[in-house]
């Protein structure tokens, strides 16, 4: 078993960049913190820190442990918080994709949290692949993800239409040469679909712009840095939708799925109901936007 106090000191050293500053954070002397790190390195059988004068950086093994250390400390804090609060309803750990996080969903979650003052929400935003992985290994209670159409499982599912988009004001020459792609990092469903579609059509491609932010991708497309695949709710007035007439066939259909852990709590299921209502409204909004921007139906 890993000692949480040792992990806390380890995280503090990495975050502070040194033993003295870390000691101030955890109210320990520099020598005590140094001894704790030594004990932790002995426990895991690996050097965790590179010491260069007063500066300290994690080794490769230290970087791997750092992620787990933060999760363990967060979970311990959550458990203590939930148990110690009288009348606590527990906690809900929910994951949502970045495009949903960028819209009204944050307001819905804030409203739900205010109406359940004894319930703790832990919300994280990320790519669907990683959110579903966290759900499967028990790190999330509820997830709103994108996935290939017709996959099984989930509380509710909504079909999603995605399109090739380019800049309306600064379109790229896409008739020949390598296609410049804009998208999220590797692991993104849309990115994989875009690459598969281009390679199936015998087109060369290269990543022209990679971002962890939907807003960054939308801006890069509008500026004319390349092409991307976006859902209808993410297409903006500055974008132009490409169709088969432009040489870009429709993308395989995807869907939005609301998935809960096998033993979801009643509070989690109540939140799931609210999210389902929200997703229904998003579908209606997407249809309205598609009509306004004259997005083709196929």
mmCIF file of C-alpha atoms in Angstrom:
data_model
loop_
_atom_site.group_PDB
_atom_site.id
_atom_site.type_symbol
_atom_site.label_atom_id
_atom_site.label_comp_id
_atom_site.label_asym_id
_atom_site.label_seq_id
_atom_site.Cartn_x
_atom_site.Cartn_y
_atom_site.Cartn_z
ATOM 1 C CA UNK A 1 0.000 0.000 0.000
ATOM 2 C CA UNK A 2 1.273 3.456 -0.867
ATOM 3 C CA UNK A 3 1.415 5.905 2.041
ATOM 4 C CA UNK A 4 -0.774 8.939 1.343
ATOM 5 C CA UNK A 5 1.497 11.218 3.381
ATOM 6 C CA UNK A 6 4.465 10.199 1.248
ATOM 7 C CA UNK A 7 2.426 10.772 -1.907
ATOM 8 C CA UNK A 8 1.333 14.190 -0.633
ATOM 9 C CA UNK A 9 4.955 15.200 -0.078
ATOM 10 C CA UNK A 10 5.924 13.842 -3.507
ATOM 11 C CA UNK A 11 3.210 15.864 -5.272
ATOM 12 C CA UNK A 12 4.173 18.956 -3.293
ATOM 13 C CA UNK A 13 7.841 18.626 -4.281
ATOM 14 C CA UNK A 14 6.927 18.315 -7.969
ATOM 15 C CA UNK A 15 4.464 21.207 -7.855
ATOM 16 C CA UNK A 16 6.810 23.444 -5.856
ATOM 17 C CA UNK A 17 9.896 22.455 -7.825
ATOM 18 C CA UNK A 18 12.014 21.902 -4.725
ATOM 19 C CA UNK A 19 12.199 20.410 -1.236
ATOM 20 C CA UNK A 20 12.285 23.651 0.744
ATOM 21 C CA UNK A 21 9.178 25.128 -0.886
ATOM 22 C CA UNK A 22 7.429 21.755 -0.659
ATOM 23 C CA UNK A 23 8.198 21.587 3.066
ATOM 24 C CA UNK A 24 6.489 24.912 3.561
ATOM 25 C CA UNK A 25 3.394 23.586 1.815
ATOM 26 C CA UNK A 26 3.087 20.402 3.879
ATOM 27 C CA UNK A 27 4.439 21.967 7.082
ATOM 28 C CA UNK A 28 7.514 19.752 7.224
ATOM 29 C CA UNK A 29 11.235 20.519 7.314
ATOM 30 C CA UNK A 30 13.293 20.064 4.160
ATOM 31 C CA UNK A 31 15.093 17.060 5.648
ATOM 32 C CA UNK A 32 11.795 15.412 6.603
ATOM 33 C CA UNK A 33 10.413 15.836 3.088
ATOM 34 C CA UNK A 34 13.656 14.472 1.642
ATOM 35 C CA UNK A 35 13.410 11.407 3.885
ATOM 36 C CA UNK A 36 9.770 10.866 2.856
ATOM 37 C CA UNK A 37 10.705 10.932 -0.836
ATOM 38 C CA UNK A 38 13.496 8.452 -0.154
ATOM 39 C CA UNK A 39 11.025 6.113 1.582
ATOM 40 C CA UNK A 40 8.604 6.415 -1.333
ATOM 41 C CA UNK A 41 11.364 5.633 -3.840
ATOM 42 C CA UNK A 42 12.273 2.570 -1.787
ATOM 43 C CA UNK A 43 8.612 1.486 -1.733
ATOM 44 C CA UNK A 44 8.232 1.661 -5.522
ATOM 45 C CA UNK A 45 11.778 0.557 -6.295
ATOM 46 C CA UNK A 46 12.401 3.452 -8.695
ATOM 47 C CA UNK A 47 14.047 6.884 -8.520
ATOM 48 C CA UNK A 48 11.231 9.400 -8.772
ATOM 49 C CA UNK A 49 13.013 12.756 -8.850
ATOM 50 C CA UNK A 50 15.953 14.298 -10.668
ATOM 51 C CA UNK A 51 17.813 16.668 -8.362
ATOM 52 C CA UNK A 52 19.717 19.477 -10.075
ATOM 53 C CA UNK A 53 20.889 22.017 -7.509
ATOM 54 C CA UNK A 54 17.790 23.555 -5.973
ATOM 55 C CA UNK A 55 15.589 22.476 -8.884
ATOM 56 C CA UNK A 56 13.761 19.150 -8.837
ATOM 57 C CA UNK A 57 11.947 17.455 -11.740
ATOM 58 C CA UNK A 58 10.260 14.044 -11.927
ATOM 59 C CA UNK A 59 11.862 11.083 -13.665
ATOM 60 C CA UNK A 60 9.861 9.076 -16.207
ATOM 61 C CA UNK A 61 8.704 6.787 -13.396
ATOM 62 C CA UNK A 62 7.925 9.867 -11.302
ATOM 63 C CA UNK A 63 5.710 11.301 -14.050
ATOM 64 C CA UNK A 64 3.768 8.049 -14.218
ATOM 65 C CA UNK A 65 3.319 7.923 -10.455
ATOM 66 C CA UNK A 66 2.326 11.597 -10.303
ATOM 67 C CA UNK A 67 -0.951 10.964 -12.133
ATOM 68 C CA UNK A 68 -1.903 8.155 -9.750
ATOM 69 C CA UNK A 69 -0.769 10.136 -6.718
ATOM 70 C CA UNK A 70 -3.077 13.027 -7.578
ATOM 71 C CA UNK A 71 -6.006 10.641 -8.095
ATOM 72 C CA UNK A 72 -5.396 8.807 -4.812
ATOM 73 C CA UNK A 73 -5.107 12.033 -2.831
ATOM 74 C CA UNK A 74 -8.229 13.427 -4.475
ATOM 75 C CA UNK A 75 -10.177 10.240 -3.744
ATOM 76 C CA UNK A 76 -9.021 10.250 -0.115
ATOM 77 C CA UNK A 77 -10.106 13.864 0.263
ATOM 78 C CA UNK A 78 -13.462 13.069 -1.317
ATOM 79 C CA UNK A 79 -14.030 10.102 1.006
ATOM 80 C CA UNK A 80 -13.184 12.161 4.087
ATOM 81 C CA UNK A 81 -15.394 15.004 2.905
ATOM 82 C CA UNK A 82 -18.363 12.758 2.181
ATOM 83 C CA UNK A 83 -18.163 10.836 5.464
ATOM 84 C CA UNK A 84 -17.601 13.876 7.669
ATOM 85 C CA UNK A 85 -20.488 15.988 6.356
ATOM 86 C CA UNK A 86 -23.788 15.335 8.169
ATOM 87 C CA UNK A 87 -26.619 14.404 5.831
ATOM 88 C CA UNK A 88 -24.253 13.993 2.885
ATOM 89 C CA UNK A 89 -25.754 12.445 -0.255
ATOM 90 C CA UNK A 90 -22.312 11.346 -1.395
ATOM 91 C CA UNK A 91 -20.496 12.368 -4.558
ATOM 92 C CA UNK A 92 -21.032 12.067 -8.307
ATOM 93 C CA UNK A 93 -18.029 11.854 -10.599
ATOM 94 C CA UNK A 94 -19.084 12.844 -14.089
ATOM 95 C CA UNK A 95 -17.149 13.088 -17.346
ATOM 96 C CA UNK A 96 -18.258 15.166 -20.332
ATOM 97 C CA UNK A 97 -16.750 15.787 -23.742
ATOM 98 C CA UNK A 98 -15.207 19.192 -24.404
ATOM 99 C CA UNK A 99 -17.839 20.446 -26.835
ATOM 100 C CA UNK A 100 -20.642 19.803 -24.342
ATOM 101 C CA UNK A 101 -18.579 21.396 -21.570
ATOM 102 C CA UNK A 102 -18.214 24.526 -23.690
ATOM 103 C CA UNK A 103 -21.955 25.115 -23.918
ATOM 104 C CA UNK A 104 -24.836 25.316 -21.418
ATOM 105 C CA UNK A 105 -24.052 22.046 -19.666
ATOM 106 C CA UNK A 106 -21.901 23.785 -17.067
ATOM 107 C CA UNK A 107 -24.890 25.944 -16.109
ATOM 108 C CA UNK A 108 -27.081 22.851 -15.763
ATOM 109 C CA UNK A 109 -24.517 21.187 -13.491
ATOM 110 C CA UNK A 110 -24.203 24.334 -11.373
ATOM 111 C CA UNK A 111 -27.984 24.511 -10.984
ATOM 112 C CA UNK A 112 -28.143 20.834 -10.022
ATOM 113 C CA UNK A 113 -25.359 21.333 -7.482
ATOM 114 C CA UNK A 114 -27.145 24.290 -5.861
ATOM 115 C CA UNK A 115 -30.347 22.278 -5.569
ATOM 116 C CA UNK A 116 -28.432 19.434 -3.875
ATOM 117 C CA UNK A 117 -26.198 21.188 -1.321
ATOM 118 C CA UNK A 118 -25.293 17.910 0.398
ATOM 119 C CA UNK A 119 -24.097 16.352 -2.837
ATOM 120 C CA UNK A 120 -20.564 16.764 -4.135
ATOM 121 C CA UNK A 121 -19.967 16.997 -7.889
ATOM 122 C CA UNK A 122 -16.622 16.070 -9.430
ATOM 123 C CA UNK A 123 -16.783 17.112 -13.101
ATOM 124 C CA UNK A 124 -14.022 16.458 -15.596
ATOM 125 C CA UNK A 125 -13.850 17.253 -19.301
ATOM 126 C CA UNK A 126 -11.922 15.177 -21.814
ATOM 127 C CA UNK A 127 -11.945 12.952 -24.870
ATOM 128 C CA UNK A 128 -14.577 10.239 -25.050
ATOM 129 C CA UNK A 129 -11.997 7.445 -25.280
ATOM 130 C CA UNK A 130 -10.454 8.367 -21.938
ATOM 131 C CA UNK A 131 -13.750 9.172 -20.232
ATOM 132 C CA UNK A 132 -15.154 5.754 -21.116
ATOM 133 C CA UNK A 133 -11.943 4.112 -19.898
ATOM 134 C CA UNK A 134 -12.298 5.931 -16.564
ATOM 135 C CA UNK A 135 -15.948 4.840 -16.339
ATOM 136 C CA UNK A 136 -15.016 1.197 -16.928
ATOM 137 C CA UNK A 137 -12.365 1.158 -14.227
ATOM 138 C CA UNK A 138 -14.620 2.828 -11.677
ATOM 139 C CA UNK A 139 -13.160 6.343 -11.707
ATOM 140 C CA UNK A 140 -16.417 7.882 -13.005
ATOM 141 C CA UNK A 141 -20.079 7.371 -12.115
ATOM 142 C CA UNK A 142 -21.560 8.962 -15.220
ATOM 143 C CA UNK A 143 -20.210 9.968 -18.629
ATOM 144 C CA UNK A 144 -21.564 11.834 -21.653
ATOM 145 C CA UNK A 145 -19.473 10.585 -24.562
ATOM 146 C CA UNK A 146 -19.242 10.383 -28.353
ATOM 147 C CA UNK A 147 -19.010 6.946 -29.943
ATOM 148 C CA UNK A 148 -19.642 5.049 -33.171
ATOM 149 C CA UNK A 149 -23.312 4.671 -34.031
ATOM 150 C CA UNK A 150 -25.244 1.603 -32.882
ATOM 151 C CA UNK A 151 -22.909 0.630 -30.038
ATOM 152 C CA UNK A 152 -24.667 -1.082 -27.159
ATOM 153 C CA UNK A 153 -25.210 0.193 -23.633
ATOM 154 C CA UNK A 154 -26.163 3.480 -22.092
ATOM 155 C CA UNK A 155 -29.064 5.195 -20.351
ATOM 156 C CA UNK A 156 -29.889 7.246 -23.437
ATOM 157 C CA UNK A 157 -28.468 7.655 -26.940
ATOM 158 C CA UNK A 158 -28.853 10.378 -29.553
ATOM 159 C CA UNK A 159 -27.736 10.179 -33.197
ATOM 160 C CA UNK A 160 -25.211 12.822 -34.173
ATOM 161 C CA UNK A 161 -24.435 14.333 -37.555
ATOM 162 C CA UNK A 162 -20.883 15.460 -38.241
ATOM 163 C CA UNK A 163 -19.532 17.304 -41.270
ATOM 164 C CA UNK A 164 -16.351 18.305 -43.007
ATOM 165 C CA UNK A 165 -15.829 22.046 -42.552
ATOM 166 C CA UNK A 166 -13.464 24.657 -43.930
ATOM 167 C CA UNK A 167 -13.189 28.416 -43.661
ATOM 168 C CA UNK A 168 -15.882 30.439 -45.358
ATOM 169 C CA UNK A 169 -13.632 33.487 -45.818
ATOM 170 C CA UNK A 170 -10.281 31.733 -46.321
ATOM 171 C CA UNK A 171 -10.967 28.359 -47.988
ATOM 172 C CA UNK A 172 -7.991 26.077 -48.663
ATOM 173 C CA UNK A 173 -7.187 24.533 -52.035
ATOM 174 C CA UNK A 174 -8.352 20.992 -51.416
ATOM 175 C CA UNK A 175 -8.360 19.683 -54.972
ATOM 176 C CA UNK A 176 -4.846 18.227 -54.806
ATOM 177 C CA UNK A 177 -1.939 17.654 -52.464
ATOM 178 C CA UNK A 178 -1.937 16.747 -48.800
ATOM 179 C CA UNK A 179 -5.080 17.691 -46.892
ATOM 180 C CA UNK A 180 -4.303 19.865 -43.824
ATOM 181 C CA UNK A 181 -6.274 18.524 -40.873
ATOM 182 C CA UNK A 182 -7.331 20.348 -37.711
ATOM 183 C CA UNK A 183 -8.437 18.409 -34.666
ATOM 184 C CA UNK A 184 -7.930 17.091 -31.168
ATOM 185 C CA UNK A 185 -4.974 14.898 -30.230
ATOM 186 C CA UNK A 186 -4.730 11.199 -31.049
ATOM 187 C CA UNK A 187 -7.580 9.224 -29.520
ATOM 188 C CA UNK A 188 -10.326 11.558 -30.723
ATOM 189 C CA UNK A 189 -13.181 9.803 -32.560
ATOM 190 C CA UNK A 190 -13.557 12.649 -35.076
ATOM 191 C CA UNK A 191 -9.839 12.670 -35.849
ATOM 192 C CA UNK A 192 -9.871 8.909 -36.454
ATOM 193 C CA UNK A 193 -12.919 9.240 -38.710
ATOM 194 C CA UNK A 194 -11.309 12.047 -40.723
ATOM 195 C CA UNK A 195 -8.091 10.106 -41.268
ATOM 196 C CA UNK A 196 -9.968 6.927 -42.187
ATOM 197 C CA UNK A 197 -12.146 8.788 -44.697
ATOM 198 C CA UNK A 198 -9.161 10.431 -46.396
ATOM 199 C CA UNK A 199 -7.100 7.257 -46.562
ATOM 200 C CA UNK A 200 -10.088 5.299 -47.908
ATOM 201 C CA UNK A 201 -10.360 7.904 -50.670
ATOM 202 C CA UNK A 202 -6.643 7.644 -51.408
ATOM 203 C CA UNK A 203 -5.925 11.180 -50.190
ATOM 204 C CA UNK A 204 -2.746 12.236 -48.439
ATOM 205 C CA UNK A 205 -3.120 14.203 -45.215
ATOM 206 C CA UNK A 206 -1.122 15.884 -42.455
ATOM 207 C CA UNK A 207 -2.006 17.441 -39.109
ATOM 208 C CA UNK A 208 -1.857 21.196 -39.572
ATOM 209 C CA UNK A 209 -3.229 22.139 -36.158
ATOM 210 C CA UNK A 210 -3.804 20.072 -33.014
ATOM 211 C CA UNK A 211 -5.624 21.519 -30.026
ATOM 212 C CA UNK A 212 -7.073 20.339 -26.724
ATOM 213 C CA UNK A 213 -9.736 23.050 -27.008
ATOM 214 C CA UNK A 214 -12.852 23.061 -29.171
ATOM 215 C CA UNK A 215 -12.655 26.850 -29.349
ATOM 216 C CA UNK A 216 -9.112 26.552 -30.696
ATOM 217 C CA UNK A 217 -10.231 24.117 -33.398
ATOM 218 C CA UNK A 218 -13.158 26.307 -34.393
ATOM 219 C CA UNK A 219 -10.900 29.371 -34.624
ATOM 220 C CA UNK A 220 -8.250 27.512 -36.644
ATOM 221 C CA UNK A 221 -10.865 26.386 -39.175
ATOM 222 C CA UNK A 222 -12.313 29.891 -39.464
ATOM 223 C CA UNK A 223 -8.817 31.322 -40.019
ATOM 224 C CA UNK A 224 -8.168 28.938 -42.906
ATOM 225 C CA UNK A 225 -5.469 26.730 -41.370
ATOM 226 C CA UNK A 226 -7.123 23.578 -42.662
ATOM 227 C CA UNK A 227 -10.137 21.264 -42.571
ATOM 228 C CA UNK A 228 -11.826 19.578 -39.666
ATOM 229 C CA UNK A 229 -14.802 17.460 -38.706
ATOM 230 C CA UNK A 230 -17.324 19.092 -36.392
ATOM 231 C CA UNK A 231 -20.745 18.186 -35.052
ATOM 232 C CA UNK A 232 -23.637 20.397 -36.105
ATOM 233 C CA UNK A 233 -23.792 22.044 -32.690
ATOM 234 C CA UNK A 234 -20.142 23.114 -33.081
ATOM 235 C CA UNK A 235 -20.323 24.535 -36.621
ATOM 236 C CA UNK A 236 -20.160 28.326 -36.707
ATOM 237 C CA UNK A 237 -21.196 30.990 -39.193
ATOM 238 C CA UNK A 238 -17.521 31.445 -40.191
ATOM 239 C CA UNK A 239 -17.372 27.806 -41.383
ATOM 240 C CA UNK A 240 -18.404 26.303 -44.702
ATOM 241 C CA UNK A 241 -19.631 22.715 -44.836
ATOM 242 C CA UNK A 242 -18.007 20.493 -47.482
ATOM 243 C CA UNK A 243 -20.035 17.831 -49.265
ATOM 244 C CA UNK A 244 -19.504 15.048 -51.774
ATOM 245 C CA UNK A 245 -19.567 17.698 -54.531
ATOM 246 C CA UNK A 246 -16.378 19.098 -52.994
ATOM 247 C CA UNK A 247 -14.813 15.655 -52.945
ATOM 248 C CA UNK A 248 -15.570 14.866 -49.307
ATOM 249 C CA UNK A 249 -18.013 12.041 -48.740
ATOM 250 C CA UNK A 250 -20.277 11.992 -45.647
ATOM 251 C CA UNK A 251 -18.614 10.792 -42.456
ATOM 252 C CA UNK A 252 -19.744 7.579 -40.796
ATOM 253 C CA UNK A 253 -22.442 8.364 -38.268
ATOM 254 C CA UNK A 254 -21.628 8.881 -34.642
ATOM 255 C CA UNK A 255 -23.807 9.207 -31.569
ATOM 256 C CA UNK A 256 -23.905 10.836 -28.169
ATOM 257 C CA UNK A 257 -24.381 8.370 -25.317
ATOM 258 C CA UNK A 258 -25.117 8.902 -21.640
ATOM 259 C CA UNK A 259 -23.551 5.981 -19.789
ATOM 260 C CA UNK A 260 -23.692 5.237 -16.055
ATOM 261 C CA UNK A 261 -21.674 2.910 -13.847
ATOM 262 C CA UNK A 262 -23.346 -0.473 -13.129
ATOM 263 C CA UNK A 263 -24.259 0.445 -9.537
ATOM 264 C CA UNK A 264 -25.100 4.112 -10.014
ATOM 265 C CA UNK A 265 -26.553 5.844 -6.962
ATOM 266 C CA UNK A 266 -30.064 7.367 -6.939
ATOM 267 C CA UNK A 267 -28.486 10.824 -7.015
ATOM 268 C CA UNK A 268 -26.475 9.848 -10.091
ATOM 269 C CA UNK A 269 -29.610 8.638 -11.845
ATOM 270 C CA UNK A 270 -31.411 11.901 -10.974
ATOM 271 C CA UNK A 271 -28.593 13.839 -12.579
ATOM 272 C CA UNK A 272 -28.732 11.477 -15.569
ATOM 273 C CA UNK A 273 -32.397 12.389 -16.065
ATOM 274 C CA UNK A 274 -31.505 16.091 -16.122
ATOM 275 C CA UNK A 275 -28.711 15.473 -18.612
ATOM 276 C CA UNK A 276 -31.029 13.469 -20.831
ATOM 277 C CA UNK A 277 -33.465 16.380 -20.945
ATOM 278 C CA UNK A 278 -30.584 18.703 -21.800
ATOM 279 C CA UNK A 279 -29.365 16.487 -24.641
ATOM 280 C CA UNK A 280 -32.854 16.420 -26.120
ATOM 281 C CA UNK A 281 -32.812 20.223 -26.211
ATOM 282 C CA UNK A 282 -29.341 20.183 -27.797
ATOM 283 C CA UNK A 283 -30.642 17.978 -30.598
ATOM 284 C CA UNK A 284 -33.441 20.447 -31.282
ATOM 285 C CA UNK A 285 -30.979 23.344 -31.224
ATOM 286 C CA UNK A 286 -28.602 21.533 -33.605
ATOM 287 C CA UNK A 287 -31.446 20.997 -36.066
ATOM 288 C CA UNK A 288 -32.300 24.700 -35.915
ATOM 289 C CA UNK A 289 -28.666 25.709 -36.452
ATOM 290 C CA UNK A 290 -28.378 23.309 -39.380
ATOM 291 C CA UNK A 291 -31.386 24.918 -41.006
ATOM 292 C CA UNK A 292 -30.090 28.432 -40.313
ATOM 293 C CA UNK A 293 -26.625 27.688 -41.738
ATOM 294 C CA UNK A 294 -28.162 25.582 -44.528
ATOM 295 C CA UNK A 295 -26.167 22.517 -43.594
ATOM 296 C CA UNK A 296 -26.969 19.678 -46.022
ATOM 297 C CA UNK A 297 -28.722 16.640 -44.615
ATOM 298 C CA UNK A 298 -26.181 14.175 -46.038
#
